[in-house]
Short mmCIF file of C-alpha atoms and ligand atoms in Angstrom, two decimals:
data_model
loop_
_atom_site.label_atom_id
_atom_site.label_comp_id
_atom_site.label_asym_id
_atom_site.label_seq_id
_atom_site.Cartn_x
_atom_site.Cartn_y
_atom_site.Cartn_z
CA MET A 1 42.10 190.54 119.71
CA THR A 2 41.26 193.99 118.31
CA LYS A 3 43.05 194.88 115.08
CA VAL A 4 43.75 198.57 114.55
CA LEU A 5 45.23 200.20 111.44
CA VAL A 6 46.95 203.55 112.05
CA THR A 7 47.75 205.70 109.00
CA GLY A 8 50.29 208.52 108.88
CA ALA A 9 52.89 206.34 110.60
CA GLY A 10 55.68 208.73 109.57
CA GLY A 11 54.27 211.73 111.45
CA PRO A 12 54.61 212.57 115.13
CA ALA A 13 50.86 212.01 115.74
CA GLY A 14 50.98 208.63 114.00
CA VAL A 15 54.00 207.54 116.02
CA ALA A 16 52.34 208.64 119.27
CA VAL A 17 49.11 206.77 118.47
CA ILE A 18 51.02 203.61 117.51
CA ARG A 19 53.10 203.74 120.70
CA SER A 20 50.04 204.23 122.89
CA LEU A 21 48.11 201.36 121.27
CA LEU A 22 51.11 199.00 121.38
CA LYS A 23 50.90 199.22 125.19
CA ARG A 24 47.22 198.30 125.23
CA SER A 25 46.53 194.63 125.86
CA GLY A 26 44.42 192.67 123.40
CA THR A 27 45.33 195.01 120.56
CA GLU A 28 47.20 194.26 117.35
CA VAL A 29 48.55 197.40 115.70
CA PHE A 30 49.03 197.74 111.93
CA ALA A 31 50.91 200.81 110.66
CA ALA A 32 50.49 202.47 107.24
CA ASP A 33 52.09 205.33 105.38
CA MET A 34 52.62 206.41 101.77
CA ASP A 35 56.39 206.32 102.30
CA GLY A 36 58.38 203.17 103.08
CA TRP A 37 60.80 205.29 105.14
CA ALA A 38 58.07 206.37 107.57
CA SER A 39 59.53 205.68 111.03
CA GLY A 40 56.36 204.43 112.72
CA LEU A 41 56.12 201.50 110.28
CA TYR A 42 59.12 199.97 112.05
CA LEU A 43 57.53 200.13 115.51
CA VAL A 44 55.28 197.21 114.50
CA ALA A 45 56.22 193.71 113.33
CA GLY A 46 57.11 193.28 109.64
CA GLU A 47 53.86 191.53 108.69
CA ARG A 48 51.79 194.47 109.96
CA ARG A 49 53.36 197.26 107.86
CA ARG A 50 51.34 198.65 104.94
CA ILE A 51 51.93 201.19 102.15
CA VAL A 52 48.94 203.34 101.14
CA PRO A 53 48.51 205.98 98.40
CA PRO A 54 48.50 209.69 99.32
CA GLY A 55 45.23 210.82 100.95
CA ARG A 56 44.51 213.24 98.11
CA SER A 57 44.92 210.63 95.37
CA GLU A 58 42.09 208.96 93.47
CA GLY A 59 42.74 205.43 94.74
CA PHE A 60 43.27 206.23 98.42
CA VAL A 61 39.95 205.10 99.94
CA ASP A 62 39.78 201.96 97.78
CA ALA A 63 43.31 200.99 98.84
CA VAL A 64 42.60 201.52 102.54
CA ALA A 65 39.26 199.69 102.27
CA ALA A 66 41.07 196.75 100.64
CA ILE A 67 43.63 196.60 103.46
CA CYS A 68 40.88 196.76 106.12
CA ALA A 69 39.06 193.87 104.45
CA ALA A 70 42.15 191.73 103.77
CA ASP A 71 43.63 192.19 107.25
CA ASP A 72 40.29 191.99 109.08
CA ILE A 73 40.89 195.40 110.64
CA ASP A 74 38.37 196.34 113.35
CA VAL A 75 39.21 200.03 113.79
CA LEU A 76 40.87 202.50 111.41
CA VAL A 77 42.64 205.56 112.88
CA SER A 78 43.86 208.23 110.46
CA THR A 79 46.31 210.85 111.73
CA VAL A 80 46.51 212.75 108.42
CA ASP A 81 44.39 215.86 107.62
CA ALA A 82 44.21 215.13 103.88
CA GLU A 83 42.86 211.63 104.48
CA LEU A 84 39.92 212.69 106.65
CA PRO A 85 37.53 214.19 104.05
CA PRO A 86 37.76 211.22 101.62
CA LEU A 87 37.57 208.65 104.43
CA THR A 88 34.63 210.24 106.24
CA ALA A 89 32.77 210.70 102.94
CA ARG A 90 32.91 206.96 102.27
CA ARG A 91 33.06 205.51 105.79
CA GLU A 92 30.17 203.08 105.18
CA GLU A 93 32.23 201.34 102.47
CA LEU A 94 34.84 200.39 105.07
CA SER A 95 34.58 197.05 106.85
CA ALA A 96 36.40 198.66 109.81
CA VAL A 97 34.99 201.31 112.15
CA LEU A 98 36.53 204.66 111.19
CA ALA A 99 37.57 206.39 114.43
CA ALA A 100 36.98 209.93 113.16
CA PRO A 101 34.32 212.63 113.58
CA SER A 102 31.52 213.06 111.00
CA ALA A 103 32.24 214.41 107.50
CA GLU A 104 30.30 217.56 108.48
CA THR A 105 32.46 218.13 111.56
CA ILE A 106 35.67 217.61 109.57
CA GLU A 107 34.50 219.99 106.83
CA CYS A 108 33.66 222.72 109.35
CA ALA A 109 36.99 222.34 111.16
CA LEU A 110 39.09 222.43 108.00
CA ASP A 111 37.49 225.68 106.76
CA LYS A 112 38.54 228.48 109.12
CA TRP A 113 35.87 230.85 107.81
CA ARG A 114 33.04 228.37 108.30
CA LEU A 115 34.47 227.52 111.70
CA ALA A 116 34.45 231.16 112.82
CA ARG A 117 30.80 231.54 111.66
CA ARG A 118 29.80 228.37 113.49
CA CYS A 119 31.47 229.36 116.77
CA GLU A 120 30.45 233.02 116.92
CA GLY A 121 28.15 233.71 119.86
CA ARG A 122 29.14 230.44 121.53
CA LEU A 123 32.73 231.27 122.53
CA PRO A 124 35.16 234.14 121.92
CA VAL A 125 36.13 234.23 118.23
CA PRO A 126 38.37 236.93 116.69
CA ARG A 127 36.59 239.10 114.11
CA THR A 128 36.91 237.13 110.86
CA ARG A 129 35.88 238.07 107.29
CA LEU A 130 36.48 236.69 103.82
CA LEU A 131 39.01 238.82 101.91
CA GLU A 132 36.41 240.77 99.91
CA ALA A 133 36.06 244.48 99.09
CA ASP A 134 33.51 245.32 101.79
CA ALA A 135 35.49 243.48 104.47
CA VAL A 136 38.72 245.21 103.41
CA ALA A 137 36.93 248.58 103.65
CA GLU A 138 35.85 247.92 107.26
CA ASP A 139 37.52 249.65 110.16
CA TRP A 140 40.28 247.30 111.38
CA ASP A 141 42.84 247.70 114.15
CA PHE A 142 46.21 246.98 112.54
CA PRO A 143 48.04 244.72 112.31
CA VAL A 144 45.54 242.12 111.10
CA ILE A 145 46.14 238.50 110.10
CA VAL A 146 45.46 237.28 106.55
CA LYS A 147 45.55 233.51 106.11
CA PRO A 148 44.12 230.74 103.93
CA ARG A 149 40.66 229.43 104.81
CA ARG A 150 42.07 225.95 104.40
CA GLY A 151 45.68 226.18 105.54
CA ALA A 152 47.95 224.13 107.75
CA GLY A 153 51.39 224.37 109.30
CA SER A 154 51.26 228.20 109.31
CA ARG A 155 51.64 228.23 105.51
CA GLY A 156 50.43 231.49 103.98
CA VAL A 157 49.84 233.25 107.33
CA ARG A 158 50.62 236.97 106.91
CA VAL A 159 50.68 239.85 109.35
CA VAL A 160 49.34 242.89 107.46
CA ASP A 161 50.14 246.19 109.12
CA SER A 162 48.13 248.83 107.27
CA ALA A 163 44.88 249.44 105.39
CA GLU A 164 46.94 250.15 102.25
CA SER A 165 48.75 246.80 102.44
CA LEU A 166 45.43 245.06 103.04
CA ALA A 167 43.82 246.77 100.02
CA ARG A 168 46.81 245.79 97.88
CA LEU A 169 46.06 242.08 98.44
CA GLY A 170 42.91 242.43 96.32
CA GLU A 171 39.96 240.06 96.73
CA ASP A 172 40.35 236.35 97.31
CA ARG A 173 37.60 234.20 98.83
CA ASP A 174 40.16 231.54 99.68
CA LEU A 175 41.70 233.93 102.23
CA ILE A 176 40.34 235.37 105.48
CA VAL A 177 41.13 238.61 107.30
CA GLN A 178 41.26 238.16 111.05
CA GLU A 179 41.68 240.34 114.11
CA TYR A 180 45.23 239.97 115.44
CA LEU A 181 45.43 238.22 118.81
CA PRO A 182 48.58 239.41 120.60
CA GLY A 183 48.59 237.08 123.61
CA GLU A 184 49.83 233.63 124.56
CA GLU A 185 48.87 230.65 122.43
CA TYR A 186 47.55 227.27 123.66
CA SER A 187 46.67 223.95 122.09
CA VAL A 188 43.86 222.11 123.83
CA ASP A 189 43.45 218.41 123.10
CA VAL A 190 39.75 217.63 123.41
CA LEU A 191 38.00 214.27 123.56
CA ALA A 192 34.23 213.96 123.07
CA ASP A 193 32.18 210.77 123.38
CA ALA A 194 29.68 209.41 120.83
CA ASP A 195 27.02 211.87 122.08
CA GLY A 196 29.38 214.83 121.81
CA ARG A 197 29.85 215.07 125.59
CA ILE A 198 33.29 216.43 126.52
CA VAL A 199 35.29 213.80 128.37
CA ALA A 200 38.63 215.61 128.53
CA ALA A 201 40.12 218.98 127.55
CA VAL A 202 43.86 219.30 128.14
CA PRO A 203 45.39 222.73 127.46
CA ARG A 204 49.11 222.90 126.80
CA THR A 205 51.55 225.58 125.77
CA ARG A 206 53.67 225.34 122.63
CA THR A 207 56.79 226.79 124.16
CA ARG A 208 59.15 225.61 121.41
CA VAL A 209 57.93 224.71 117.91
CA ASP A 210 59.94 223.06 115.14
CA SER A 211 58.44 222.66 111.63
CA GLY A 212 54.94 223.25 112.97
CA VAL A 213 55.27 220.61 115.70
CA SER A 214 55.50 221.49 119.37
CA ILE A 215 58.80 220.13 120.75
CA ALA A 216 58.58 221.58 124.27
CA GLY A 217 55.69 222.75 126.38
CA ARG A 218 53.60 222.09 129.43
CA THR A 219 50.02 221.26 130.30
CA VAL A 220 48.06 223.99 132.08
CA ARG A 221 45.04 223.53 134.33
CA ASP A 222 42.82 226.51 133.57
CA ASP A 223 39.01 226.38 133.59
CA THR A 224 38.57 229.15 131.01
CA LEU A 225 40.90 227.48 128.51
CA GLU A 226 39.24 224.10 129.08
CA GLU A 227 35.69 225.48 128.80
CA THR A 228 36.45 227.60 125.72
CA ALA A 229 37.97 224.64 123.89
CA ALA A 230 35.12 222.38 125.00
CA ALA A 231 32.56 224.92 123.68
CA ALA A 232 34.35 224.97 120.31
CA ALA A 233 34.30 221.17 120.14
CA VAL A 234 30.59 221.09 120.99
CA ALA A 235 29.90 223.80 118.37
CA ILE A 236 31.26 221.60 115.56
CA GLY A 237 29.61 218.43 116.89
CA LEU A 238 32.87 216.70 117.71
CA THR A 239 33.01 213.02 118.50
CA GLY A 240 36.48 211.63 119.23
CA VAL A 241 39.63 213.77 119.29
CA ALA A 242 40.42 217.27 118.08
CA ASN A 243 43.09 219.80 118.79
CA VAL A 244 41.63 223.25 119.51
CA GLN A 245 44.05 226.18 119.16
CA LEU A 246 43.40 229.29 121.24
CA ARG A 247 45.23 232.57 121.61
CA ARG A 248 44.66 235.36 124.11
CA ALA A 249 43.17 238.66 122.91
CA ALA A 250 44.57 241.98 124.19
CA ASP A 251 42.29 241.77 127.25
CA GLY A 252 43.52 238.24 128.03
CA THR A 253 40.40 236.38 126.82
CA PRO A 254 41.32 233.08 125.14
CA SER A 255 39.89 233.24 121.63
CA LEU A 256 39.57 230.60 118.88
CA LEU A 257 42.31 230.30 116.22
CA GLU A 258 41.42 226.99 114.62
CA ILE A 259 40.53 223.34 115.20
CA ASN A 260 42.51 220.42 113.82
CA PRO A 261 40.07 217.47 113.80
CA ARG A 262 42.70 214.81 114.50
CA PHE A 263 45.42 213.72 116.91
CA PRO A 264 48.14 216.36 117.44
CA GLY A 265 51.89 215.78 117.13
CA ALA A 266 52.36 216.72 120.79
CA LEU A 267 50.05 213.91 121.91
CA PRO A 268 52.66 212.20 124.16
CA LEU A 269 52.43 215.10 126.63
CA THR A 270 48.63 214.79 126.89
CA ILE A 271 48.95 211.02 127.37
CA ALA A 272 51.66 211.41 130.04
CA ALA A 273 49.54 214.06 131.80
CA GLY A 274 46.86 211.43 132.32
CA VAL A 275 44.60 211.22 129.26
CA ASP A 276 45.48 208.34 126.94
CA MET A 277 43.46 209.67 124.00
CA PRO A 278 44.35 206.95 121.45
CA SER A 279 43.21 204.20 123.82
CA LEU A 280 40.05 206.15 124.74
CA VAL A 281 39.27 206.71 121.05
CA LEU A 282 39.62 202.98 120.53
CA ASP A 283 37.15 202.41 123.41
CA LEU A 284 34.80 204.87 121.73
CA ALA A 285 35.09 203.06 118.37
CA LEU A 286 34.43 199.74 120.09
CA GLY A 287 31.33 201.08 121.85
CA ILE A 288 32.89 200.95 125.32
CA PRO A 289 31.44 203.80 127.46
CA LEU A 290 33.95 206.52 128.39
CA PRO A 291 34.33 207.90 131.93
CA ASP A 292 32.52 211.16 132.80
CA ARG A 293 35.46 213.51 132.92
CA ILE A 294 39.10 212.46 132.88
CA PRO A 295 41.45 214.56 135.03
CA PHE A 296 45.01 215.44 134.03
CA ARG A 297 47.98 216.91 135.82
CA GLU A 298 50.38 219.74 135.04
CA LEU A 299 53.45 218.36 133.35
CA ALA A 300 56.15 219.72 131.03
CA ASN A 301 57.99 217.95 128.23
CA VAL A 302 61.00 218.25 125.96
CA ARG A 303 61.64 215.90 123.03
CA PHE A 304 64.51 214.57 120.96
CA LEU A 305 64.80 212.46 117.83
CA GLU A 306 65.17 208.74 118.34
CA ASP A 307 66.67 206.15 115.98
CA VAL A 308 65.06 202.93 114.82
CA PHE A 309 67.39 200.48 113.04
CA VAL A 310 66.18 198.05 110.39
CA GLU A 311 67.84 195.76 107.85
CA PRO A 312 68.03 197.68 104.55
CA ALA A 313 66.13 194.90 102.80
CA GLU A 314 63.27 195.38 105.27
CA VAL A 315 62.61 199.00 104.23
CA LEU A 316 59.38 198.96 102.23
CA SER A 317 59.45 200.46 98.78
CA SER A 318 56.59 202.74 97.80
CA PRO A 319 55.53 203.95 94.36
CA PHE A 320 53.98 206.98 96.06
CA ALA A 321 57.16 208.48 97.50
CA ALA A 322 59.22 208.33 94.28
CA HIS A 323 59.68 212.10 94.06
CA GLN A 324 61.22 212.10 97.54
CA ASP A 325 63.69 209.36 96.59
CA GLU A 326 64.72 211.34 93.52
CA ALA A 327 65.32 214.34 95.71
CA VAL A 328 67.61 212.25 97.91
CA THR A 329 69.70 210.82 95.05
CA ALA A 330 69.92 214.15 93.17
N1 ADP B 1 44.34 235.94 114.49
C1 ADP B 1 45.61 235.68 114.79
N2 ADP B 1 46.31 236.44 115.66
C2 ADP B 1 47.60 236.19 115.96
N3 ADP B 1 48.30 235.17 115.44
C3 ADP B 1 47.68 234.35 114.56
C4 ADP B 1 46.31 234.57 114.18
N4 ADP B 1 45.97 233.61 113.29
C5 ADP B 1 47.07 232.84 113.12
N5 ADP B 1 48.10 233.27 113.87
C6 ADP B 1 49.44 232.67 113.98
O1 ADP B 1 49.66 231.81 112.87
C7 ADP B 1 49.76 230.44 113.30
C8 ADP B 1 49.04 229.52 112.31
O2 ADP B 1 47.69 229.88 112.24
P1 ADP B 1 46.52 228.82 112.42
O3 ADP B 1 45.23 229.57 112.47
O4 ADP B 1 46.81 227.94 113.57
O5 ADP B 1 46.56 228.02 111.04
P2 ADP B 1 47.38 226.71 110.56
O6 ADP B 1 48.08 226.12 111.76
O7 ADP B 1 46.30 225.83 110.04
O8 ADP B 1 48.30 227.18 109.49
C9 ADP B 1 49.16 230.43 114.70
O9 ADP B 1 49.72 229.38 115.47
C10 ADP B 1 49.50 231.81 115.22
O10 ADP B 1 50.82 231.83 115.75
MG1 MG B 2 47.48 225.95 113.75
#
């Protein structure tokens, strides 16, 4: 029996990973989150639910390491961005295999400026500069995009429509200026094996998005999208899963927006299209060789919320979600 601990059980990616692994024979799934109200906790049996501190907090890695040791966990899968740097930095302290790319790969993916530098010359990348005086003074086609080097969920993304507005932002090395890509946007779920060989690249549209999560879309078979995303994954030395976001330039060329080095919220579509990435990542963590190239089919999806009912006494309490509870009672 393989024991797997999945963190981020309250998010769409966590729920999708838990659901996929629950279908896999010989696997016992443990679910963890910082909040006792995280829905995915209640997809597993009561004795396999765990509360962990927030990924950014001091005690996070120690707490997860303690759970892995106490529960004899074989493989740890984190679906939370903030957990990846601390976990990958201390992966050798874990008794479980951490199913995540290297710390270097994570670091490069989470810094959009570093990522652009790394990928330039290897695949189409929009012109990208740090927000500094000489970059601001360059000749840009407006509008341009200004966004945080380390952002997520579209927070802080601005469309700046003139040189004057750009100059008014001042200098800030935590922000980048980027060529505006006017075309259609795609998310490509990419899986690489232990040697960095690309095993699958599944492009999909984000036709409807709610709170940063794709809620309707379709997979698209397109060699250029697949090869561009694969080249980006190879450039950062990916092993395991990442979500490569591309957007078409004015001439139609798919160009790199960013890479999220983890499972995406829209994972169920990729799984249904033929590539069960959570199960394949588990194979990878267990040292089971992956197939050469896994095909997928074109498929569309829509989603709705689903209810899980539990006895009130069964809902786990968490010291880490106190502020949320206050917000509810206020
Ligand atoms: N260079 C760009 N051209 C056009 N739109 C962009 C550009 N950069 C970002 N955006 C828009 O902002 C969204 C969020 O940007 P992204 O780079 O994916 O950062 P994050 O998702 O980490 O906040 C994108 O999905 C896209 O719609
Ligand atoms: Mg994005």
